[in-house]
Short mmCIF file of C-alpha atoms in Angstrom, two decimals:
data_model
loop_
_atom_site.label_atom_id
_atom_site.label_comp_id
_atom_site.label_asym_id
_atom_site.label_seq_id
_atom_site.Cartn_x
_atom_site.Cartn_y
_atom_site.Cartn_z
CA MET A 1 0.00 0.00 0.00
CA MET A 2 1.42 3.38 -0.98
CA ASN A 3 1.94 5.98 1.74
CA LYS A 4 0.91 9.61 1.32
CA LEU A 5 4.43 10.86 0.63
CA ARG A 6 5.01 8.42 -2.22
CA GLY A 7 1.52 8.97 -3.58
CA ARG A 8 1.88 12.75 -3.63
CA ILE A 9 5.30 12.67 -5.31
CA ILE A 10 4.32 10.13 -7.96
CA ASP A 11 0.97 11.83 -8.70
CA GLU A 12 2.47 15.30 -9.04
CA LEU A 13 5.70 14.44 -10.86
CA PRO A 14 4.44 14.11 -14.46
CA SER A 15 2.78 17.53 -14.61
CA ALA A 16 5.60 19.25 -12.71
CA LEU A 17 8.27 17.76 -14.97
CA ARG A 18 6.25 18.48 -18.13
CA GLU A 19 6.20 22.14 -17.09
CA LEU A 20 9.93 22.09 -16.29
CA TYR A 21 11.01 20.49 -19.56
CA SER A 22 8.62 22.53 -21.69
CA SER A 23 10.04 25.72 -20.21
CA ALA A 24 13.46 24.66 -21.56
CA GLY A 25 12.10 24.12 -25.09
CA TYR A 26 11.67 20.33 -24.90
CA SER A 27 8.76 18.79 -26.82
CA CYS A 28 6.75 15.79 -25.67
CA TYR A 29 7.68 12.56 -27.45
CA ARG A 30 4.92 9.97 -27.69
CA THR A 31 5.15 6.44 -28.97
CA VAL A 32 3.42 3.07 -28.85
CA GLY A 33 4.79 0.43 -26.53
CA PHE A 34 6.44 -1.66 -29.24
CA GLU A 35 8.71 -1.34 -32.27
CA GLU A 36 10.01 -3.61 -34.98
CA TYR A 37 12.42 -6.11 -33.47
CA ASP A 38 15.18 -5.15 -35.92
CA LEU A 39 15.47 -1.64 -34.43
CA PHE A 40 16.77 -3.13 -31.19
CA SER A 41 18.37 -6.41 -32.28
CA GLN A 42 21.13 -4.76 -34.31
CA TYR A 43 22.09 -2.58 -31.33
CA ARG A 44 21.71 -5.28 -28.68
CA ASP A 45 25.15 -4.49 -27.22
CA PHE A 46 23.88 -1.05 -26.17
CA LEU A 47 20.90 -2.40 -24.21
CA THR A 48 20.98 -2.87 -20.45
CA SER A 49 19.79 -6.40 -21.08
CA GLY A 50 20.03 -8.11 -24.46
CA GLN A 51 16.75 -9.92 -23.78
CA MET A 52 13.48 -8.71 -25.32
CA ILE A 53 9.82 -9.69 -25.24
CA THR A 54 8.89 -10.40 -28.86
CA PHE A 55 5.65 -11.21 -30.66
CA THR A 56 4.35 -11.45 -34.20
CA GLY A 57 2.20 -8.55 -35.35
CA ALA A 58 -1.02 -8.84 -37.35
CA GLY A 59 0.93 -8.24 -40.56
CA GLY A 60 3.47 -10.94 -39.78
CA ARG A 61 6.28 -8.60 -38.67
CA LEU A 62 8.35 -9.53 -35.64
CA LEU A 63 7.79 -6.86 -32.97
CA ALA A 64 9.31 -6.21 -29.55
CA LEU A 65 8.01 -4.49 -26.46
CA LYS A 66 10.34 -1.54 -26.06
CA PRO A 67 13.42 -2.27 -23.94
CA ASP A 68 14.67 1.30 -24.60
CA ILE A 69 13.23 4.72 -25.52
CA THR A 70 16.44 6.45 -26.63
CA MET A 71 16.86 4.42 -29.82
CA SER A 72 13.39 5.36 -31.03
CA ILE A 73 14.06 9.05 -30.39
CA ILE A 74 17.45 8.90 -32.16
CA ARG A 75 15.78 7.34 -35.19
CA ASP A 76 13.07 10.02 -35.31
CA ALA A 77 15.26 13.07 -34.57
CA ALA A 78 16.06 15.43 -37.44
CA GLN A 79 19.55 15.66 -38.89
CA GLU A 80 20.54 19.22 -39.62
CA ARG A 81 23.76 21.08 -39.04
CA GLY A 82 23.49 23.56 -36.18
CA ARG A 83 20.27 21.94 -34.88
CA SER A 84 19.56 19.99 -31.72
CA ASP A 85 16.25 18.22 -31.18
CA LYS A 86 14.99 18.21 -27.60
CA PHE A 87 12.35 15.76 -26.39
CA PHE A 88 10.92 14.65 -23.05
CA TYR A 89 8.84 11.56 -22.44
CA SER A 90 6.94 9.51 -19.91
CA GLU A 91 7.00 5.94 -21.19
CA SER A 92 7.28 2.35 -20.04
CA VAL A 93 10.11 0.04 -21.07
CA TYR A 94 10.14 -3.73 -20.72
CA ARG A 95 13.38 -5.42 -19.76
CA VAL A 96 15.17 -7.55 -17.18
CA PRO A 97 16.69 -5.11 -14.65
CA ALA A 98 20.38 -5.42 -13.82
CA GLY A 99 20.71 -8.25 -11.32
CA GLY A 100 17.15 -9.41 -11.98
CA ASP A 101 15.90 -12.66 -13.46
CA GLU A 102 12.53 -11.67 -14.91
CA PHE A 103 11.10 -9.01 -17.22
CA LYS A 104 9.61 -5.95 -15.61
CA GLU A 105 7.62 -2.96 -16.81
CA ILE A 106 9.61 0.13 -15.82
CA LEU A 107 8.10 3.61 -16.06
CA GLN A 108 10.64 6.26 -17.02
CA ILE A 109 10.28 10.03 -17.17
CA GLY A 110 13.19 11.62 -18.96
CA LEU A 111 14.56 13.69 -21.77
CA GLU A 112 16.97 13.51 -24.71
CA CYS A 113 18.93 16.28 -26.43
CA ILE A 114 20.15 15.05 -29.83
CA GLY A 115 22.07 16.54 -32.74
CA ASP A 116 24.67 19.28 -33.06
CA LEU A 117 25.15 19.87 -29.33
CA SER A 118 26.69 22.99 -27.83
CA GLY A 119 28.45 23.29 -24.49
CA TYR A 120 25.34 24.98 -23.14
CA ASP A 121 23.15 22.05 -24.26
CA ARG A 122 25.33 19.69 -22.23
CA ALA A 123 25.33 21.92 -19.16
CA GLU A 124 21.57 22.46 -19.44
CA VAL A 125 20.87 18.71 -19.36
CA VAL A 126 22.87 18.34 -16.14
CA SER A 127 21.03 21.33 -14.66
CA LEU A 128 17.68 19.80 -15.66
CA ALA A 129 18.72 16.55 -13.98
CA CYS A 130 19.29 18.54 -10.75
CA LYS A 131 15.93 20.27 -11.11
CA THR A 132 14.23 16.92 -11.77
CA LEU A 133 15.56 15.51 -8.51
CA ALA A 134 14.58 18.71 -6.69
CA VAL A 135 10.97 18.37 -7.90
CA THR A 136 10.61 15.32 -5.61
CA GLY A 137 10.88 17.70 -2.66
CA ARG A 138 13.62 15.55 -1.12
CA GLU A 139 17.27 16.37 -0.51
CA TYR A 140 19.26 15.14 -3.48
CA LYS A 141 22.76 14.63 -4.84
CA LEU A 142 24.04 14.13 -8.38
CA ASP A 143 27.28 12.17 -8.82
CA LEU A 144 28.97 13.03 -12.09
CA SER A 145 31.98 11.89 -14.08
CA HIS A 146 33.24 11.77 -17.67
CA THR A 147 34.45 8.82 -19.74
CA GLY A 148 37.42 10.91 -20.87
CA LEU A 149 38.39 11.36 -17.25
CA ILE A 150 38.32 7.60 -16.69
CA SER A 151 40.35 6.98 -19.88
CA GLY A 152 42.81 9.68 -18.83
CA LEU A 153 43.16 8.05 -15.41
CA PHE A 154 44.01 4.74 -17.08
CA ASP A 155 46.49 6.48 -19.40
CA ILE A 156 48.22 8.22 -16.52
CA PHE A 157 48.75 4.96 -14.62
CA GLY A 158 49.68 2.96 -17.72
CA ILE A 159 46.88 0.41 -17.46
CA SER A 160 46.88 -1.98 -20.43
CA ALA A 161 44.02 -1.98 -22.93
CA ASP A 162 43.05 -5.57 -22.07
CA ALA A 163 42.72 -4.79 -18.36
CA ARG A 164 40.70 -1.58 -18.63
CA ALA A 165 37.24 -3.16 -18.63
CA ASP A 166 38.03 -5.02 -15.40
CA PHE A 167 39.51 -1.87 -13.85
CA ALA A 168 36.36 0.05 -14.81
CA ASP A 169 34.18 -2.54 -13.04
CA ALA A 170 36.38 -2.36 -9.94
CA LEU A 171 36.24 1.45 -9.92
CA LYS A 172 32.46 1.35 -10.31
CA ASP A 173 32.16 -0.90 -7.27
CA LYS A 174 34.85 0.98 -5.28
CA ASN A 175 36.40 -2.46 -4.84
CA ALA A 176 39.82 -1.75 -3.33
CA PRO A 177 40.96 -5.42 -3.04
CA MET A 178 40.08 -6.03 -6.69
CA ILE A 179 41.93 -2.87 -7.80
CA ALA A 180 45.00 -4.03 -5.90
CA LEU A 181 44.79 -7.49 -7.48
CA LEU A 182 44.35 -6.07 -10.99
CA CYS A 183 47.32 -3.76 -10.49
CA GLU A 184 49.48 -6.70 -9.47
CA LYS A 185 48.40 -8.66 -12.56
CA ASP A 186 48.97 -5.68 -14.85
CA GLY A 187 52.41 -4.83 -13.49
CA ILE A 188 51.32 -1.63 -11.73
CA SER A 189 53.47 -0.70 -8.73
CA SER A 190 52.05 -0.96 -5.21
CA ASP A 191 52.40 2.81 -4.75
CA ASP A 192 50.34 3.46 -7.89
CA ALA A 193 47.85 0.83 -6.76
CA LYS A 194 47.30 2.81 -3.56
CA LYS A 195 46.77 5.98 -5.60
CA LEU A 196 44.22 4.23 -7.83
CA ILE A 197 42.36 3.01 -4.76
CA GLU A 198 42.24 6.59 -3.51
CA PHE A 199 40.76 7.70 -6.84
CA SER A 200 38.06 5.03 -6.49
CA ARG A 201 37.03 6.88 -3.30
CA PHE A 202 37.38 10.34 -4.82
CA SER A 203 34.24 12.44 -4.36
CA LEU A 204 34.30 16.24 -4.17
CA PRO A 205 31.87 19.06 -5.01
CA ILE A 206 32.18 19.66 -8.75
CA ARG A 207 33.80 23.10 -8.64
CA LYS A 208 36.37 22.07 -6.07
CA ALA A 209 37.02 18.75 -7.84
CA VAL A 210 37.97 20.38 -11.16
CA GLY A 211 40.68 22.46 -9.48
CA GLU A 212 41.91 19.47 -7.47
CA LEU A 213 42.30 17.30 -10.59
CA ARG A 214 44.16 20.05 -12.42
CA SER A 215 46.62 20.21 -9.55
CA LEU A 216 47.09 16.44 -9.86
CA GLY A 217 48.10 16.77 -13.52
CA PHE A 218 44.91 15.61 -15.23
CA ASP A 219 45.12 18.60 -17.57
CA GLN A 220 48.39 17.17 -18.96
CA ASN A 221 46.63 14.21 -20.57
CA GLU A 222 44.70 15.00 -23.77
CA ARG A 223 41.59 12.99 -22.98
CA SER A 224 41.29 13.98 -19.33
CA ALA A 225 42.10 17.62 -20.14
CA GLU A 226 39.20 17.75 -22.59
CA ALA A 227 36.93 16.11 -20.02
CA LEU A 228 38.00 18.58 -17.33
CA ALA A 229 37.23 21.50 -19.64
CA MET A 230 33.69 20.18 -20.18
CA LEU A 231 33.15 19.52 -16.47
CA GLU A 232 34.38 23.02 -15.65
CA LEU A 233 31.92 24.47 -18.18
CA ILE A 234 29.10 22.51 -16.56
CA ALA A 235 30.20 23.52 -13.05
CA ASN A 236 30.25 27.20 -13.98
CA THR A 237 26.83 27.03 -15.67
CA LEU A 238 25.05 25.42 -12.71
CA THR A 239 23.48 27.66 -10.10
CA ASP A 240 25.32 27.82 -6.78
CA SER A 241 22.66 25.67 -5.08
CA GLU A 242 22.85 23.07 -7.84
CA ALA A 243 26.66 23.01 -7.81
CA GLU A 244 26.60 22.29 -4.07
CA CYS A 245 24.60 19.11 -4.79
CA VAL A 246 26.79 17.87 -7.67
CA SER A 247 29.93 15.85 -6.92
CA LEU A 248 32.63 14.49 -9.19
CA ASP A 249 32.95 10.77 -8.51
CA PHE A 250 35.17 8.32 -10.45
CA SER A 251 32.85 5.42 -9.63
CA VAL A 252 30.10 6.74 -11.92
CA ILE A 253 30.61 4.37 -14.85
CA HIS A 254 27.44 3.27 -16.66
CA GLY A 255 29.00 1.47 -19.63
CA MET A 256 32.06 2.48 -21.60
CA ASN A 257 30.62 0.87 -24.76
CA TYR A 258 27.54 3.13 -24.63
CA TYR A 259 28.58 6.45 -23.12
CA ASP A 260 31.47 8.60 -24.34
CA GLY A 261 31.15 11.85 -22.42
CA THR A 262 29.55 13.15 -19.26
CA VAL A 263 27.81 10.49 -17.15
CA PHE A 264 25.83 10.96 -13.97
CA ALA A 265 23.62 9.27 -11.38
CA GLY A 266 21.07 10.98 -9.14
CA TYR A 267 19.99 10.07 -5.62
CA ILE A 268 17.28 11.35 -3.28
CA ASP A 269 16.95 11.04 0.47
CA GLY A 270 14.97 7.93 1.34
CA VAL A 271 16.02 5.67 -1.57
CA ALA A 272 19.26 3.69 -1.36
CA GLU A 273 19.99 3.40 -5.10
CA ALA A 274 20.16 5.84 -7.98
CA VAL A 275 16.69 6.99 -9.10
CA LEU A 276 18.09 8.89 -12.10
CA LYS A 277 20.78 7.91 -14.59
CA GLY A 278 22.06 9.55 -17.73
CA GLY A 279 24.93 10.62 -19.90
CA GLU A 280 26.21 11.33 -23.40
CA TYR A 281 25.94 8.54 -25.97
CA GLY A 282 27.83 9.59 -29.09
CA LYS A 283 28.91 5.98 -29.73
CA LEU A 284 25.30 4.86 -30.09
CA MET A 285 24.58 7.81 -32.41
CA LYS A 286 27.48 6.80 -34.64
CA LYS A 287 26.44 3.13 -34.59
CA MET A 288 22.94 4.15 -35.74
CA GLY A 289 24.42 6.22 -38.57
CA ARG A 290 23.52 9.59 -37.06
CA ALA A 291 25.74 12.64 -36.97
CA GLY A 292 26.40 14.65 -33.83
CA SER A 293 25.82 13.36 -30.33
CA GLY A 294 23.08 12.78 -27.80
CA LEU A 295 22.70 13.43 -24.10
CA GLY A 296 19.84 12.54 -21.80
CA PHE A 297 18.63 10.93 -18.62
CA ALA A 298 15.76 8.92 -17.19
CA LEU A 299 14.06 9.10 -13.80
CA TYR A 300 12.91 5.64 -12.66
CA THR A 301 9.60 6.30 -10.97
CA ASP A 302 9.19 2.73 -9.71
CA LEU A 303 12.11 3.37 -7.34
CA LEU A 304 10.21 6.30 -5.82
CA GLU A 305 7.72 3.78 -4.45
CA ARG A 306 10.42 2.82 -1.95
CA LEU A 307 10.21 6.22 -0.26
CA ASP A 308 9.14 6.10 3.36
CA ASP A 309 7.91 9.09 5.36
CA GLY A 310 7.97 7.12 8.61
CA GLU A 311 4.19 6.95 8.81
CA LYS A 312 2.06 3.83 8.60
CA ASN A 313 0.52 3.24 5.19
CA TYR A 314 -3.24 3.74 5.53
CA ALA A 315 -5.89 3.26 2.85
CA ALA A 316 -7.83 6.17 4.38
CA ASP A 317 -7.87 8.36 7.49
CA VAL A 318 -11.23 7.01 8.63
CA MET A 319 -13.03 3.70 8.20
CA LEU A 320 -16.78 4.29 8.43
CA VAL A 321 -18.54 1.07 9.41
CA CYS A 322 -22.10 1.60 8.20
CA GLY A 323 -23.78 -1.67 9.22
CA ASN A 324 -27.43 -1.49 8.19
CA ALA A 325 -27.64 2.31 8.20
CA SER A 326 -29.56 3.89 5.32
CA PRO A 327 -27.57 5.26 2.36
CA GLU A 328 -28.80 8.78 3.19
CA VAL A 329 -27.40 8.60 6.73
CA VAL A 330 -24.09 7.15 5.47
CA ALA A 331 -23.79 9.86 2.80
CA ALA A 332 -24.35 12.59 5.39
CA GLU A 333 -21.64 11.13 7.66
CA VAL A 334 -19.24 10.74 4.73
CA LYS A 335 -19.75 14.40 3.81
CA LYS A 336 -19.07 15.49 7.39
CA ILE A 337 -15.82 13.50 7.49
CA ARG A 338 -14.64 14.77 4.11
CA ASP A 339 -15.52 18.36 5.01
CA SER A 340 -13.16 18.01 7.98
CA GLY A 341 -10.33 17.28 5.54
CA LYS A 342 -10.16 13.54 6.12
CA THR A 343 -10.35 10.68 3.65
CA VAL A 344 -12.93 7.98 4.33
CA LEU A 345 -13.39 4.31 3.44
CA VAL A 346 -16.96 2.99 3.84
CA GLN A 347 -17.73 -0.67 4.41
CA LYS A 348 -20.44 -2.71 6.08
CA GLY A 349 -18.30 -4.43 8.74
CA SER A 350 -15.10 -3.65 10.62
CA ALA A 351 -12.93 -6.40 9.12
CA GLY A 352 -9.57 -4.98 8.09
CA ALA A 353 -9.90 -1.97 10.39
CA GLU A 354 -6.09 -1.77 10.62
CA ARG A 355 -6.08 -0.31 7.11
CA CYS A 356 -7.32 3.04 8.50
CA ALA A 357 -6.09 5.38 11.20
CA ARG A 358 -9.49 5.63 12.89
CA VAL A 359 -12.77 3.69 12.91
CA ILE A 360 -16.23 5.24 13.24
CA THR A 361 -19.18 2.86 13.56
CA LEU A 362 -22.71 3.96 12.81
CA GLY A 363 -25.30 2.44 15.14
CA ALA A 364 -27.66 -0.22 13.72
CA GLU A 365 -30.62 1.91 14.72
CA GLU A 366 -29.43 4.65 12.42
#
């Protein structure tokens, strides 16, 4: 049973976010819940799970319930030099979640900015991610990184190409013993192993982090220098209150085969895992034969159902046990309860009374 806090947030989110995204020039993207199977099968490596629910359409075509929204938007976006298409959506996807063993319908609210992207476009998406988390009314944080920063880190410490995927997984999990073991296997000195472990724990407010990484020589590597420049642009474009809630964290790694720029994960007070994930996916754009790049994020509203305001979950404030009372008498009592600002559940007997905060019983003579 959903408590009032969760119910209020989930009920109000769609309209609040529609207003937010529309104010930034984003248009609503609508689609049916399925696409031709071929759209997804040829890009299976970019999906969170390669599994799909498929069925044969009335015309004999093989269709799939959508495991991803981004691919549909990329396909439909215009291609024009100097243009970026901006869409927001509220759609369900159907896939096996990471670590899961069964398909699940997952409602996402998110946005995509696709095409010839400017520095402002990239900074705006990060700012909108902050504003999206703020709309929940909960304290939030956005952990942010950049694939160029991760690649630069590996360059600086001389990590071999074959070992980088394993190092990325260890960084993502902040797994110090695994980092130490990988360093030993890859011929990395124990001193450098200790430094890499420290980077796995690195987390600083974005504006402070950029300066700290420059002082550590990250601006001397081509890839990490370019990443730092972009992160600095984003940091300077955010409002002061947003920048205070954004941290640079090397463990934010969503998938090096999918993302090739800024990546981020958003958290709100009351939910243990990230409720928002996003980043730049130029590799997918190129794979789909599209010019430019794309940047977006999705808010996973099913995770918001885990919010807890510390109150018991009641179906209504008052259970009105009506017995054999006439409908007119019951209606009058219901109106009196509702006029007092309370919600009311009417039923003949008192079974299940624990579902409500209070029970009022009408006498049989009434």
